[in-house]
Amino acid sequence: MTGYLKKTDQEVARLIAAEAKRQQETINLIASENIASLAVREALGSALTNKYSEGYAGKRYYAGNAVIDEIEELAKARARKLFGLGKNWSVNVQPLSGSPANMAVYFALLKPGDKFLAMSLSSGGHLTHGDPASFSGKLFSPIHYGVGKDGRIDYEEVRRLAVREKPKLVLAGFTAYPRTIDFKKFGEIAREVGAYFMVDMAHIAGLVAAGVHPSPFPYADVVTTTTHKSLRGPRGAIIFSRIDRMLKSGESGEKEMTIARAINRAVFPGLQGGPHDNQTAAIAVCLKEAMKPAFKTYGKQIVENAAALAAALQKHGFHIVSGGTDNHLLLVDLTDKNISGLEAQTRLEEAGIITSRTMIPYDPRPPFDPSGIRLGTPAVTTRGMKEKEMVQIAHLIHEALTGKGNSAIRKRVNLLCSRFPAEN
Ligand SMILES: *Cc1c(COP(=O)(O)O)cnc(C)c1O
């Protein structure tokens, strides 16, 4: 099923080919990106995109959903198996992406104006964790914790804030935090103040699946994740919620509703119409891939590559926030390099190295042009790169940021990339 676009729409065909070429010829260090398998992409481009299936399996609004029901149930069963979950967890694979997944959880568990405790965007949280620019900061009352000067979460400070502010929900799980998250401690803090404990494992889901980051499931009431980051699936999201936890009383018209039921109702009909069934099938495919032993090796290599990249950059004199990394990403502090995060991002892009600028803890510069860059290893690891290539990449980054002549570096980047196919 290929070649059709070239015949009917050369403009779009050309643009898609150009983007595929860009992906092949550049080193992708965006920590939230990955390269989905061709099997995942085949499911995404399938006949499933034609179907409307509002509702849930066995309770659809339109006819003709027998196969879709099987696909959705298969995706849910695989998600449960991958993360080792029992019958006390409900799984929802319909959220269109990570942000709407988080929105559904808030709408189910909070009322407008309710307090929740989460990490600030500037310290590594996500927009949907209560940033003023996001619905989450406009509709609710977020209380934010940050990181200490050492770039790490101060759990005593989180506890102090929770005790003082009595939030209804405590949220852990970040976008730019390079260290292992102590879910047990967060869970204890949430229990102590009677709050729901929500984990947003969007960035680290693949690491949790591979067993190289501790699982949040023993402690959380709700876990959200995207499927397109370290998990290596299609763009999409999953919400896991406990069916043995009840909504706090007075929360809804009906009493005695489980949080799982409230969350599933918030997804549909609360926020969304028809699910993207092609995406659901592609999620099922990625979950099967993630259950293979090779995925454990992959997850381990992601972490080893990030550590190798951090160490090699340190050797070149770069300051790494918190002194290194435990996971798939690292934050390079450029304050002593006489270059801003935006300039660095631009210069690296000219050299064929794709990164994202980031705030560093206590950043003296504004968010649009902050002092750091964030680097992640899921995509390069998918291409088969290992520690040796990380040392090479660190060297290329050093040259691109300190020297001139990025076109010469670009040639070396292209050469390195040519040995590691992006599509597989
Ligand atoms: C990426 C991310 C999201 C949002 O996902 P989208 O699919 O971009 O909406 C939410 N939370 C965290 C922690 C993320 O890293």
Tab-separated table of C-alpha atoms and ligand atoms in Angstrom:
chain	number	residue	atom	x	y	z
A	1	MET	CA	0.000	0.000	0.000
A	2	THR	CA	2.548	2.572	-1.063
A	3	GLY	CA	3.100	4.830	-4.035
A	4	TYR	CA	-0.450	6.243	-4.125
A	5	LEU	CA	0.430	9.666	-2.783
A	6	LYS	CA	3.112	10.171	-5.386
A	7	LYS	CA	0.458	9.697	-8.063
A	8	THR	CA	-2.295	11.843	-6.557
A	9	ASP	CA	-0.537	14.531	-4.526
A	10	GLN	CA	3.045	15.219	-5.419
A	11	GLU	CA	3.260	18.241	-3.130
A	12	VAL	CA	2.519	16.302	0.032
A	13	ALA	CA	4.491	13.266	-1.187
A	14	ARG	CA	7.514	15.492	-1.727
A	15	LEU	CA	7.209	17.062	1.726
A	16	ILE	CA	6.908	13.685	3.435
A	17	ALA	CA	9.963	12.422	1.574
A	18	ALA	CA	11.863	15.569	2.571
A	19	GLU	CA	11.016	15.051	6.235
A	20	ALA	CA	12.012	11.365	6.101
A	21	LYS	CA	15.318	12.443	4.559
A	22	ARG	CA	15.828	15.040	7.294
A	23	GLN	CA	15.220	12.381	9.933
A	24	GLN	CA	17.689	10.022	8.263
A	25	GLU	CA	20.429	12.637	7.905
A	26	THR	CA	20.291	14.295	11.321
A	27	ILE	CA	21.076	13.197	14.861
A	28	ASN	CA	17.860	13.483	16.845
A	29	LEU	CA	18.534	14.267	20.500
A	30	ILE	CA	15.038	15.554	21.304
A	31	ALA	CA	14.292	13.719	24.552
A	32	SER	CA	10.552	13.406	23.869
A	33	GLU	CA	10.889	11.986	20.357
A	34	ASN	CA	11.528	8.535	18.996
A	35	ILE	CA	11.262	6.567	15.767
A	36	ALA	CA	8.233	4.288	15.643
A	37	SER	CA	8.634	0.946	13.873
A	38	LEU	CA	7.332	0.434	10.351
A	39	ALA	CA	4.794	-1.992	11.834
A	40	VAL	CA	3.436	0.811	14.034
A	41	ARG	CA	3.264	3.085	11.003
A	42	GLU	CA	1.447	0.451	8.956
A	43	ALA	CA	-1.251	0.212	11.631
A	44	LEU	CA	-1.527	4.020	11.664
A	45	GLY	CA	-2.108	4.140	7.926
A	46	SER	CA	-4.691	1.343	7.904
A	47	ALA	CA	-8.416	1.146	7.114
A	48	LEU	CA	-9.122	1.697	10.816
A	49	THR	CA	-8.969	5.439	10.267
A	50	ASN	CA	-12.350	5.157	8.492
A	51	LYS	CA	-14.320	4.039	11.533
A	52	TYR	CA	-16.356	5.931	14.117
A	53	SER	CA	-16.541	4.162	17.457
A	54	GLU	CA	-17.688	6.612	20.127
A	55	GLY	CA	-18.128	4.804	23.422
A	56	TYR	CA	-16.302	1.812	24.832
A	57	ALA	CA	-16.159	-1.878	23.828
A	58	GLY	CA	-19.648	-3.401	23.900
A	59	LYS	CA	-21.201	0.056	24.400
A	60	ARG	CA	-20.636	1.864	21.118
A	61	TYR	CA	-22.994	4.391	19.620
A	62	TYR	CA	-22.640	3.196	16.036
A	63	ALA	CA	-22.907	-0.277	14.510
A	64	GLY	CA	-20.035	-2.111	12.905
A	65	ASN	CA	-17.639	-1.991	15.854
A	66	ALA	CA	-17.046	-5.688	16.579
A	67	VAL	CA	-13.493	-5.619	15.218
A	68	ILE	CA	-12.719	-2.247	16.785
A	69	ASP	CA	-13.872	-3.637	20.152
A	70	GLU	CA	-11.362	-6.470	19.788
A	71	ILE	CA	-8.568	-4.058	18.880
A	72	GLU	CA	-9.266	-1.779	21.836
A	73	GLU	CA	-9.516	-4.689	24.280
A	74	LEU	CA	-6.282	-6.146	22.909
A	75	ALA	CA	-4.479	-2.834	23.396
A	76	LYS	CA	-5.790	-2.595	26.968
A	77	ALA	CA	-4.833	-6.197	27.796
A	78	ARG	CA	-1.328	-5.666	26.440
A	79	ALA	CA	-0.902	-2.425	28.394
A	80	ARG	CA	-1.937	-4.262	31.547
A	81	LYS	CA	0.463	-7.114	30.862
A	82	LEU	CA	3.399	-4.869	29.957
A	83	PHE	CA	3.204	-2.993	33.256
A	84	GLY	CA	2.266	-6.071	35.324
A	85	LEU	CA	-1.142	-4.784	36.434
A	86	GLY	CA	-3.910	-6.737	38.128
A	87	LYS	CA	-7.676	-6.408	38.004
A	88	ASN	CA	-7.624	-3.364	40.270
A	89	TRP	CA	-6.493	-1.148	37.388
A	90	SER	CA	-8.655	0.237	34.616
A	91	VAL	CA	-6.973	1.075	31.304
A	92	ASN	CA	-8.120	3.718	28.820
A	93	VAL	CA	-6.338	3.856	25.460
A	94	GLN	CA	-8.574	6.513	23.890
A	95	PRO	CA	-6.944	9.827	24.903
A	96	LEU	CA	-5.742	11.484	21.721
A	97	SER	CA	-2.463	12.555	23.280
A	98	GLY	CA	-0.745	13.291	26.571
A	99	SER	CA	-2.260	16.706	27.213
A	100	PRO	CA	-5.895	15.586	26.742
A	101	ALA	CA	-5.130	12.564	28.954
A	102	ASN	CA	-4.041	14.847	31.770
A	103	MET	CA	-7.039	17.084	31.150
A	104	ALA	CA	-9.381	14.110	31.540
A	105	VAL	CA	-7.824	13.200	34.882
A	106	TYR	CA	-8.144	16.737	36.227
A	107	PHE	CA	-11.737	17.040	35.028
A	108	ALA	CA	-12.595	13.752	36.739
A	109	LEU	CA	-10.847	14.347	40.051
A	110	LEU	CA	-10.823	18.128	40.521
A	111	LYS	CA	-13.318	20.947	40.421
A	112	PRO	CA	-12.465	24.332	38.901
A	113	GLY	CA	-10.326	26.213	41.384
A	114	ASP	CA	-9.135	23.100	43.243
A	115	LYS	CA	-5.515	22.988	44.350
A	116	PHE	CA	-3.055	20.464	42.986
A	117	LEU	CA	0.663	20.156	43.632
A	118	ALA	CA	3.054	19.664	40.706
A	119	MET	CA	6.468	20.642	39.440
A	120	SER	CA	6.794	24.041	37.748
A	121	LEU	CA	7.546	24.231	34.036
A	122	SER	CA	10.795	26.063	34.742
A	123	SER	CA	12.064	23.180	36.901
A	124	GLY	CA	11.107	20.408	34.487
A	125	GLY	CA	7.325	20.020	34.754
A	126	HIS	CA	4.978	19.984	31.750
A	127	LEU	CA	2.717	22.806	30.535
A	128	THR	CA	-0.289	20.723	31.602
A	129	HIS	CA	1.051	20.583	35.155
A	130	GLY	CA	-0.487	23.951	35.964
A	131	ASP	CA	1.452	26.404	33.846
A	132	PRO	CA	-0.428	29.729	33.582
A	133	ALA	CA	-0.421	29.446	29.762
A	134	SER	CA	-2.233	26.084	29.898
A	135	PHE	CA	-5.866	25.230	30.697
A	136	SER	CA	-4.449	23.464	33.748
A	137	GLY	CA	-3.197	26.718	35.215
A	138	LYS	CA	-6.236	28.739	34.190
A	139	LEU	CA	-8.968	26.419	35.489
A	140	PHE	CA	-7.338	25.032	38.622
A	141	SER	CA	-5.078	26.379	41.354
A	142	PRO	CA	-1.684	24.753	40.939
A	143	ILE	CA	0.897	24.900	43.722
A	144	HIS	CA	4.371	24.368	42.332
A	145	TYR	CA	7.459	22.708	43.710
A	146	GLY	CA	10.789	23.005	41.956
A	147	VAL	CA	14.236	21.544	42.299
A	148	GLY	CA	17.062	22.571	44.597
A	149	LYS	CA	20.291	24.255	43.513
A	150	ASP	CA	21.641	20.743	42.948
A	151	GLY	CA	18.965	20.152	40.299
A	152	ARG	CA	17.216	17.492	42.391
A	153	ILE	CA	13.785	17.315	43.974
A	154	ASP	CA	13.830	18.207	47.653
A	155	TYR	CA	11.218	15.757	48.982
A	156	GLU	CA	11.039	17.507	52.358
A	157	GLU	CA	10.131	20.721	50.553
A	158	VAL	CA	7.426	18.882	48.585
A	159	ARG	CA	6.064	17.498	51.835
A	160	ARG	CA	6.120	20.899	53.524
A	161	LEU	CA	4.178	22.426	50.618
A	162	ALA	CA	1.665	19.572	50.651
A	163	VAL	CA	1.057	19.874	54.393
A	164	ARG	CA	0.676	23.646	54.166
A	165	GLU	CA	-1.488	23.811	51.038
A	166	LYS	CA	-3.532	20.595	51.358
A	167	PRO	CA	-3.818	19.983	47.597
A	168	LYS	CA	-6.476	17.587	46.354
A	169	LEU	CA	-3.978	15.924	44.020
A	170	VAL	CA	-0.226	15.448	44.048
A	171	LEU	CA	1.446	15.014	40.653
A	172	ALA	CA	4.870	13.546	39.880
A	173	GLY	CA	6.410	12.810	36.479
A	174	PHE	CA	8.267	15.351	34.391
A	175	THR	CA	9.451	16.621	31.041
A	176	ALA	CA	12.981	17.675	31.854
A	177	TYR	CA	14.123	15.882	35.000
A	178	PRO	CA	17.241	13.732	34.592
A	179	ARG	CA	17.033	11.792	37.843
A	180	THR	CA	15.145	8.772	39.167
A	181	ILE	CA	11.799	9.719	40.685
A	182	ASP	CA	11.050	8.385	44.166
A	183	PHE	CA	7.400	7.434	43.626
A	184	LYS	CA	7.211	5.844	47.063
A	185	LYS	CA	8.032	9.137	48.765
A	186	PHE	CA	5.582	11.066	46.605
A	187	GLY	CA	2.908	8.466	47.378
A	188	GLU	CA	3.518	8.801	51.115
A	189	ILE	CA	3.230	12.584	50.903
A	190	ALA	CA	-0.056	12.315	48.987
A	191	ARG	CA	-1.479	9.835	51.524
A	192	GLU	CA	-0.370	11.992	54.423
A	193	VAL	CA	-2.452	14.916	53.189
A	194	GLY	CA	-5.322	12.819	51.801
A	195	ALA	CA	-4.618	13.732	48.174
A	196	TYR	CA	-4.924	11.631	45.064
A	197	PHE	CA	-1.519	10.596	43.753
A	198	MET	CA	-1.153	11.004	39.998
A	199	VAL	CA	1.941	10.050	37.997
A	200	ASP	CA	2.543	11.376	34.479
A	201	MET	CA	5.177	8.984	33.145
A	202	ALA	CA	5.044	10.316	29.543
A	203	HIS	CA	8.807	10.620	29.238
A	204	ILE	CA	9.889	7.490	31.071
A	205	ALA	CA	7.176	4.947	30.154
A	206	GLY	CA	9.610	2.994	27.972
A	207	LEU	CA	12.149	2.924	30.791
A	208	VAL	CA	9.522	1.682	33.244
A	209	ALA	CA	8.452	-0.989	30.720
A	210	ALA	CA	12.067	-2.068	30.296
A	211	GLY	CA	12.607	-2.188	34.055
A	212	VAL	CA	15.288	0.510	34.117
A	213	HIS	CA	13.217	3.034	36.081
A	214	PRO	CA	11.126	2.089	39.162
A	215	SER	CA	7.433	1.589	38.445
A	216	PRO	CA	4.890	4.113	39.761
A	217	PHE	CA	2.085	1.553	39.861
A	218	PRO	CA	2.602	0.283	43.433
A	219	TYR	CA	1.955	3.802	44.747
A	220	ALA	CA	-0.204	5.788	42.310
A	221	ASP	CA	-3.976	6.183	42.058
A	222	VAL	CA	-3.708	7.324	38.433
A	223	VAL	CA	-0.928	6.990	35.883
A	224	THR	CA	-0.955	8.807	32.540
A	225	THR	CA	1.513	8.303	29.741
A	226	THR	CA	2.094	9.226	26.154
A	227	THR	CA	2.906	6.345	23.828
A	228	HIS	CA	5.220	8.134	21.381
A	229	LYS	CA	8.203	8.980	23.581
A	230	SER	CA	10.506	6.342	25.108
A	231	LEU	CA	7.747	3.739	24.601
A	232	ARG	CA	8.327	4.060	20.849
A	233	GLY	CA	4.735	3.893	19.682
A	234	PRO	CA	2.411	6.166	17.703
A	235	ARG	CA	1.411	9.597	19.023
A	236	GLY	CA	-1.189	8.795	21.657
A	237	ALA	CA	-1.745	8.282	25.350
A	238	ILE	CA	-2.981	5.831	27.960
A	239	ILE	CA	-4.605	6.479	31.340
A	240	PHE	CA	-4.369	3.841	34.052
A	241	SER	CA	-6.619	4.325	37.062
A	242	ARG	CA	-7.447	2.336	40.186
A	243	ILE	CA	-10.887	0.772	40.302
A	244	ASP	CA	-10.580	0.298	44.053
A	245	ARG	CA	-10.270	3.997	44.870
A	246	MET	CA	-13.411	6.027	45.260
A	247	LEU	CA	-13.945	9.641	44.340
A	248	LYS	CA	-13.773	11.807	47.414
A	249	SER	CA	-17.312	12.300	48.701
A	250	GLY	CA	-19.375	15.174	47.367
A	251	GLU	CA	-17.414	15.062	44.141
A	252	SER	CA	-20.208	14.218	41.749
A	253	GLY	CA	-23.959	13.858	41.591
A	254	GLU	CA	-23.706	10.129	42.103
A	255	LYS	CA	-22.061	8.886	45.238
A	256	GLU	CA	-19.718	5.941	45.432
A	257	MET	CA	-18.107	6.316	42.034
A	258	THR	CA	-14.658	4.850	41.486
A	259	ILE	CA	-11.997	7.214	40.170
A	260	ALA	CA	-11.598	4.851	37.207
A	261	ARG	CA	-15.237	5.299	36.217
A	262	ALA	CA	-15.009	9.058	36.625
A	263	ILE	CA	-11.878	9.206	34.477
A	264	ASN	CA	-13.274	6.968	31.723
A	265	ARG	CA	-16.367	9.194	31.605
A	266	ALA	CA	-14.213	12.290	31.483
A	267	VAL	CA	-12.419	10.935	28.383
A	268	PHE	CA	-15.722	10.019	26.701
A	269	PRO	CA	-18.215	11.647	26.595
A	270	GLY	CA	-16.619	14.369	28.736
A	271	LEU	CA	-13.870	15.574	26.445
A	272	GLN	CA	-13.649	13.583	23.254
A	273	GLY	CA	-15.755	12.209	20.454
A	274	GLY	CA	-14.627	9.223	18.420
A	275	PRO	CA	-11.339	7.574	19.355
A	276	HIS	CA	-8.605	7.218	16.710
A	277	ASP	CA	-8.879	3.468	16.111
A	278	ASN	CA	-5.844	3.375	13.818
A	279	GLN	CA	-3.881	4.913	16.670
A	280	THR	CA	-5.293	2.365	19.133
A	281	ALA	CA	-4.134	-0.491	16.885
A	282	ALA	CA	-0.704	1.115	16.569
A	283	ILE	CA	-0.541	1.401	20.371
A	284	ALA	CA	-1.327	-2.330	20.591
A	285	VAL	CA	1.546	-3.007	18.163
A	286	CYS	CA	4.049	-0.925	20.155
A	287	LEU	CA	2.994	-2.581	23.413
A	288	LYS	CA	3.705	-6.003	21.903
A	289	GLU	CA	7.111	-4.761	20.758
A	290	ALA	CA	7.786	-3.457	24.268
A	291	MET	CA	7.082	-6.903	25.762
A	292	LYS	CA	9.899	-8.510	23.781
A	293	PRO	CA	13.204	-9.181	25.548
A	294	ALA	CA	14.890	-6.897	22.987
A	295	PHE	CA	13.006	-3.944	24.472
A	296	LYS	CA	14.669	-4.506	27.851
A	297	THR	CA	18.037	-4.348	26.118
A	298	TYR	CA	16.853	-1.225	24.296
A	299	GLY	CA	15.745	0.532	27.500
A	300	LYS	CA	19.016	-0.311	29.204
A	301	GLN	CA	20.970	1.026	26.235
A	302	ILE	CA	18.979	4.305	26.261
A	303	VAL	CA	20.103	4.908	29.841
A	304	GLU	CA	23.686	3.815	29.179
A	305	ASN	CA	23.839	6.081	26.140
A	306	ALA	CA	22.571	9.070	28.146
A	307	ALA	CA	25.203	8.427	30.829
A	308	ALA	CA	27.916	8.092	28.181
A	309	LEU	CA	26.815	11.309	26.450
A	310	ALA	CA	26.785	13.196	29.773
A	311	ALA	CA	30.243	11.920	30.744
A	312	ALA	CA	31.726	12.746	27.338
A	313	LEU	CA	30.268	16.266	27.417
A	314	GLN	CA	31.649	16.769	30.925
A	315	LYS	CA	35.082	15.818	29.585
A	316	HIS	CA	34.674	18.623	27.046
A	317	GLY	CA	34.015	21.011	29.944
A	318	PHE	CA	30.225	21.189	29.785
A	319	HIS	CA	28.312	21.544	33.025
A	320	ILE	CA	25.502	18.952	33.278
A	321	VAL	CA	22.614	19.881	35.595
A	322	SER	CA	22.614	17.657	38.717
A	323	GLY	CA	25.997	16.293	37.654
A	324	GLY	CA	24.708	13.660	35.258
A	325	THR	CA	21.660	11.525	34.561
A	326	ASP	CA	19.867	8.386	35.736
A	327	ASN	CA	17.471	8.216	32.799
A	328	HIS	CA	17.204	9.007	29.086
A	329	LEU	CA	17.868	12.751	29.215
A	330	LEU	CA	20.364	15.338	30.356
A	331	LEU	CA	20.324	19.108	30.701
A	332	VAL	CA	23.399	20.998	29.566
A	333	ASP	CA	23.932	24.260	31.461
A	334	LEU	CA	25.488	26.780	29.056
A	335	THR	CA	25.743	29.750	31.461
A	336	ASP	CA	29.555	29.583	31.464
A	337	LYS	CA	29.789	29.069	27.682
A	338	ASN	CA	28.790	32.505	26.512
A	339	ILE	CA	25.992	31.103	24.386
A	340	SER	CA	22.251	30.946	25.074
A	341	GLY	CA	20.074	27.862	24.743
A	342	LEU	CA	18.379	29.216	21.632
A	343	GLU	CA	21.707	30.081	19.961
A	344	ALA	CA	23.026	26.640	20.832
A	345	GLN	CA	19.903	24.965	19.460
A	346	THR	CA	20.254	26.937	16.206
A	347	ARG	CA	23.951	26.290	15.811
A	348	LEU	CA	23.514	22.590	16.483
A	349	GLU	CA	20.679	22.402	13.965
A	350	GLU	CA	22.978	23.916	11.337
A	351	ALA	CA	25.363	21.092	12.123
A	352	GLY	CA	22.580	18.498	11.792
A	353	ILE	CA	22.141	17.861	15.514
A	354	ILE	CA	18.551	18.391	16.632
A	355	THR	CA	18.008	19.460	20.249
A	356	SER	CA	15.628	21.558	22.315
A	357	ARG	CA	16.512	24.548	24.447
A	358	THR	CA	15.513	24.284	28.079
A	359	MET	CA	15.370	26.238	31.309
A	360	ILE	CA	17.950	25.217	33.868
A	361	PRO	CA	17.264	25.461	37.625
A	362	TYR	CA	17.303	29.125	38.739
A	363	ASP	CA	17.766	30.192	35.128
A	364	PRO	CA	18.828	33.839	34.874
A	365	ARG	CA	17.529	34.046	31.275
A	366	PRO	CA	13.930	34.230	29.950
A	367	PRO	CA	11.995	31.041	29.003
A	368	PHE	CA	12.077	31.781	25.245
A	369	ASP	CA	15.863	31.996	25.245
A	370	PRO	CA	16.972	30.111	28.353
A	371	SER	CA	20.409	28.924	29.434
A	372	GLY	CA	20.327	25.252	28.591
A	373	ILE	CA	19.721	22.555	26.049
A	374	ARG	CA	17.999	19.249	26.753
A	375	LEU	CA	19.411	16.121	25.141
A	376	GLY	CA	17.799	12.689	25.084
A	377	THR	CA	18.843	9.319	23.725
A	378	PRO	CA	15.663	7.307	22.850
A	379	ALA	CA	15.760	8.090	19.099
A	380	VAL	CA	19.485	7.581	18.529
A	381	THR	CA	19.314	4.341	20.532
A	382	THR	CA	16.463	3.132	18.300
A	383	ARG	CA	18.830	3.650	15.345
A	384	GLY	CA	21.350	1.336	16.998
A	385	MET	CA	23.849	3.880	18.263
A	386	LYS	CA	25.846	2.961	21.353
A	387	GLU	CA	28.394	4.501	23.767
A	388	LYS	CA	31.024	4.873	21.047
A	389	GLU	CA	28.684	7.022	18.965
A	390	MET	CA	27.736	9.056	22.068
A	391	VAL	CA	31.394	10.009	22.508
A	392	GLN	CA	31.483	11.043	18.853
A	393	ILE	CA	28.273	13.048	19.214
A	394	ALA	CA	29.628	14.843	22.310
A	395	HIS	CA	32.688	15.782	20.285
A	396	LEU	CA	30.536	17.075	17.421
A	397	ILE	CA	28.426	19.118	19.872
A	398	HIS	CA	31.559	20.585	21.408
A	399	GLU	CA	32.900	21.589	17.989
A	400	ALA	CA	29.581	22.990	16.808
A	401	LEU	CA	29.222	25.166	19.915
A	402	THR	CA	32.795	26.353	20.233
A	403	GLY	CA	34.170	26.470	16.703
A	404	LYS	CA	33.099	27.797	13.360
A	405	GLY	CA	32.304	26.010	10.118
A	406	ASN	CA	29.211	24.025	10.960
A	407	SER	CA	28.876	22.805	7.379
A	408	ALA	CA	32.031	20.704	7.805
A	409	ILE	CA	30.552	19.230	10.986
A	410	ARG	CA	27.314	18.585	9.143
A	411	LYS	CA	29.145	16.347	6.664
A	412	ARG	CA	30.492	14.260	9.539
A	413	VAL	CA	27.007	14.098	11.055
A	414	ASN	CA	25.590	12.882	7.727
A	415	LEU	CA	28.299	10.247	7.508
A	416	LEU	CA	27.585	8.985	11.019
A	417	CYS	CA	23.850	8.924	10.288
A	418	SER	CA	24.317	6.979	7.067
A	419	ARG	CA	25.522	3.991	9.112
A	420	PHE	CA	22.335	3.927	11.235
A	421	PRO	CA	19.052	3.683	9.300
A	422	ALA	CA	16.239	5.719	10.825
A	423	GLU	CA	13.508	3.474	9.433
A	424	ASN	CA	13.347	-0.096	10.619
B	1	LIG	C1	4.985	15.111	26.430
B	1	LIG	C2	4.333	15.264	27.740
B	1	LIG	C3	2.945	15.469	27.861
B	1	LIG	C4	2.048	15.850	26.703
B	1	LIG	O1	1.963	15.067	25.653
B	1	LIG	P1	1.384	15.588	24.250
B	1	LIG	O2	1.174	14.307	23.555
B	1	LIG	O3	2.428	16.453	23.652
B	1	LIG	O4	0.116	16.315	24.512
B	1	LIG	C5	2.395	15.473	29.131
B	1	LIG	N1	3.154	15.296	30.216
B	1	LIG	C6	4.483	15.120	30.140
B	1	LIG	C7	5.266	14.930	31.405
B	1	LIG	C8	5.123	15.105	28.912
B	1	LIG	O5	6.445	14.975	28.856
